[in-house]
């Protein structure tokens, strides 16, 4: 019986360590999002986008037009000409790099957590600074992070 509890304790302890190591890190989510965008992984990118944002923007406004949704997600200013604002077509993305985030102070833990910044290079060689939002969803034991863009 002692052996059983010993193995049970070891199992529970190892599961705790594994689940802790897989707890979502905001920066790893954003880096993963950039990699998926660069590889044009539509389902991978959509999986990391906040469900409420998809409900409003993709389903409500764009009538489930995934192509238009993704083409309008990566909008920002041209790095060389700061006044030129453009949306980069999803399939025009040559390189997407997560460049940083700035936390937003908010009393509600289930709101926008941070501004997330990406450098997006197009196939034509233009480079844009894109700002998206990192949304935090508080769960019973941890936080889930997802990405959102502008609405409208």
C-alpha positions as semicolon CSV with decimal commas, in nm:
position;residue;x (nm);y (nm);z (nm)
1;X;0,000;0,000;0,000
2;X;0,291;0,236;0,074
3;X;0,425;0,171;-0,275
4;X;0,090;0,262;-0,425
5;X;0,081;0,599;-0,246
6;X;0,444;0,658;-0,333
7;X;0,371;0,607;-0,704
8;X;0,050;0,804;-0,681
9;X;0,234;1,097;-0,522
10;X;0,508;1,078;-0,787
11;X;0,247;1,075;-1,063
12;X;0,050;1,369;-0,922
13;X;0,372;1,565;-0,865
14;X;0,493;1,501;-1,221
15;X;0,155;1,601;-1,368
16;X;0,172;1,922;-1,167
17;X;0,516;2,000;-1,306
18;X;0,410;1,917;-1,662
19;X;0,096;2,129;-1,642
20;X;0,296;2,413;-1,491
21;X;0,553;2,397;-1,771
22;X;0,274;2,414;-2,029
23;X;0,102;2,709;-1,861
24;X;0,060;2,982;-2,116
25;X;0,326;3,246;-2,130
26;X;0,208;3,565;-2,307
27;X;0,532;3,614;-2,499
28;X;0,540;3,254;-2,621
29;X;0,182;3,289;-2,750
30;X;0,278;3,604;-2,942
31;X;0,593;3,447;-3,086
32;X;0,394;3,139;-3,187
33;X;0,132;3,362;-3,351
34;X;0,404;3,537;-3,555
35;X;0,550;3,203;-3,669
36;X;0,207;3,077;-3,776
37;X;0,136;3,400;-3,967
38;X;0,472;3,377;-4,144
39;X;0,392;3,020;-4,250
40;X;0,041;3,125;-4,364
41;X;-0,108;2,872;-4,122
42;X;-0,471;2,989;-4,131
43;X;-0,606;2,743;-3,872
44;X;-0,307;2,798;-3,645
45;X;-0,353;3,176;-3,649
46;X;-0,729;3,149;-3,597
47;X;-0,673;2,918;-3,298
48;X;-0,478;3,192;-3,120
49;X;-0,734;3,467;-3,182
50;X;-0,978;3,555;-2,904
51;X;-1,316;3,387;-2,946
52;X;-1,517;3,701;-2,863
53;X;-1,319;3,900;-3,118
54;X;-1,383;3,634;-3,384
55;X;-1,753;3,634;-3,293
56;X;-1,786;4,010;-3,346
57;X;-1,546;4,066;-3,633
58;X;-1,530;3,742;-3,833
59;X;-1,879;3,603;-3,783
60;X;-2,082;3,919;-3,718
61;X;-1,925;4,182;-3,943
62;X;-1,750;3,980;-4,212
63;X;-2,005;3,697;-4,242
64;X;-1,735;3,430;-4,192
65;X;-1,509;3,560;-4,470
66;X;-1,184;3,425;-4,326
67;X;-0,973;3,565;-4,610
68;X;-1,096;3,920;-4,553
69;X;-1,065;3,876;-4,175
70;X;-0,698;3,776;-4,200
71;X;-0,622;4,038;-4,466
72;X;-0,757;4,311;-4,235
73;X;-0,589;4,182;-3,920
74;X;-0,230;4,280;-4,001
75;X;-0,265;4,658;-4,040
76;X;-0,003;4,910;-3,946
77;X;0,232;5,188;-4,043
78;X;0,513;5,151;-4,292
79;X;0,842;5,174;-4,102
80;X;1,010;5,387;-4,373
81;X;0,713;5,621;-4,424
82;X;0,536;5,650;-4,088
83;X;0,234;5,820;-4,246
84;X;0,153;5,528;-4,478
85;X;-0,103;5,303;-4,304
86;X;-0,191;4,979;-4,480
87;X;-0,330;4,634;-4,416
88;X;-0,095;4,358;-4,528
89;X;-0,267;4,072;-4,707
90;X;-0,221;3,748;-4,514
91;X;-0,063;3,571;-4,812
92;X;0,163;3,872;-4,875
93;X;0,342;3,819;-4,543
94;X;0,702;3,717;-4,605
95;X;0,824;3,752;-4,247
96;X;0,643;3,822;-3,921
97;X;0,835;3,892;-3,603
98;X;0,704;3,961;-3,253
99;X;0,893;4,273;-3,139
100;X;0,749;4,343;-2,796
101;X;0,451;4,413;-2,577
102;X;0,340;4,683;-2,338
103;X;0,115;4,581;-2,050
104;X;-0,201;4,780;-1,991
105;X;-0,307;4,850;-1,634
106;X;-0,668;4,748;-1,593
107;X;-0,868;4,645;-1,286
108;X;-1,059;4,380;-1,483
109;X;-0,844;4,069;-1,532
110;X;-1,055;3,952;-1,827
111;X;-0,979;4,247;-2,053
112;X;-0,698;4,356;-2,281
113;X;-0,373;4,262;-2,109
114;X;-0,120;4,428;-2,340
115;X;-0,050;4,595;-2,670
116;X;0,144;4,350;-2,886
117;X;0,380;4,472;-3,158
118;X;0,490;4,286;-3,469
119;X;0,719;4,369;-3,758
120;X;0,564;4,239;-4,080
121;X;0,765;4,226;-4,401
122;X;0,576;4,180;-4,728
123;X;0,680;3,987;-5,037
124;X;0,730;4,329;-5,204
125;X;0,990;4,423;-4,939
126;X;0,779;4,674;-4,746
127;X;0,800;4,657;-4,366
128;X;0,512;4,748;-4,136
129;X;0,477;4,792;-3,761
130;X;0,153;4,617;-3,666
131;X;-0,016;4,655;-3,329
132;X;-0,258;4,392;-3,202
133;X;-0,394;4,328;-2,854
134;X;-0,328;4,047;-2,610
135;X;-0,643;3,948;-2,421
136;X;-0,624;3,762;-2,090
137;X;-0,898;3,520;-1,992
138;X;-0,880;3,418;-1,627
139;X;-0,956;3,051;-1,566
140;X;-0,989;2,876;-1,231
141;X;-0,623;2,776;-1,210
142;X;-0,442;2,994;-1,464
143;X;-0,477;3,250;-1,741
144;X;-0,539;3,191;-2,109
145;X;-0,403;3,446;-2,355
146;X;-0,543;3,518;-2,699
147;X;-0,496;3,784;-2,965
148;X;-0,740;4,047;-3,092
149;X;-0,729;4,328;-3,344
150;X;-0,927;4,643;-3,406
151;X;-1,303;4,622;-3,446
152;X;-1,470;4,797;-3,734
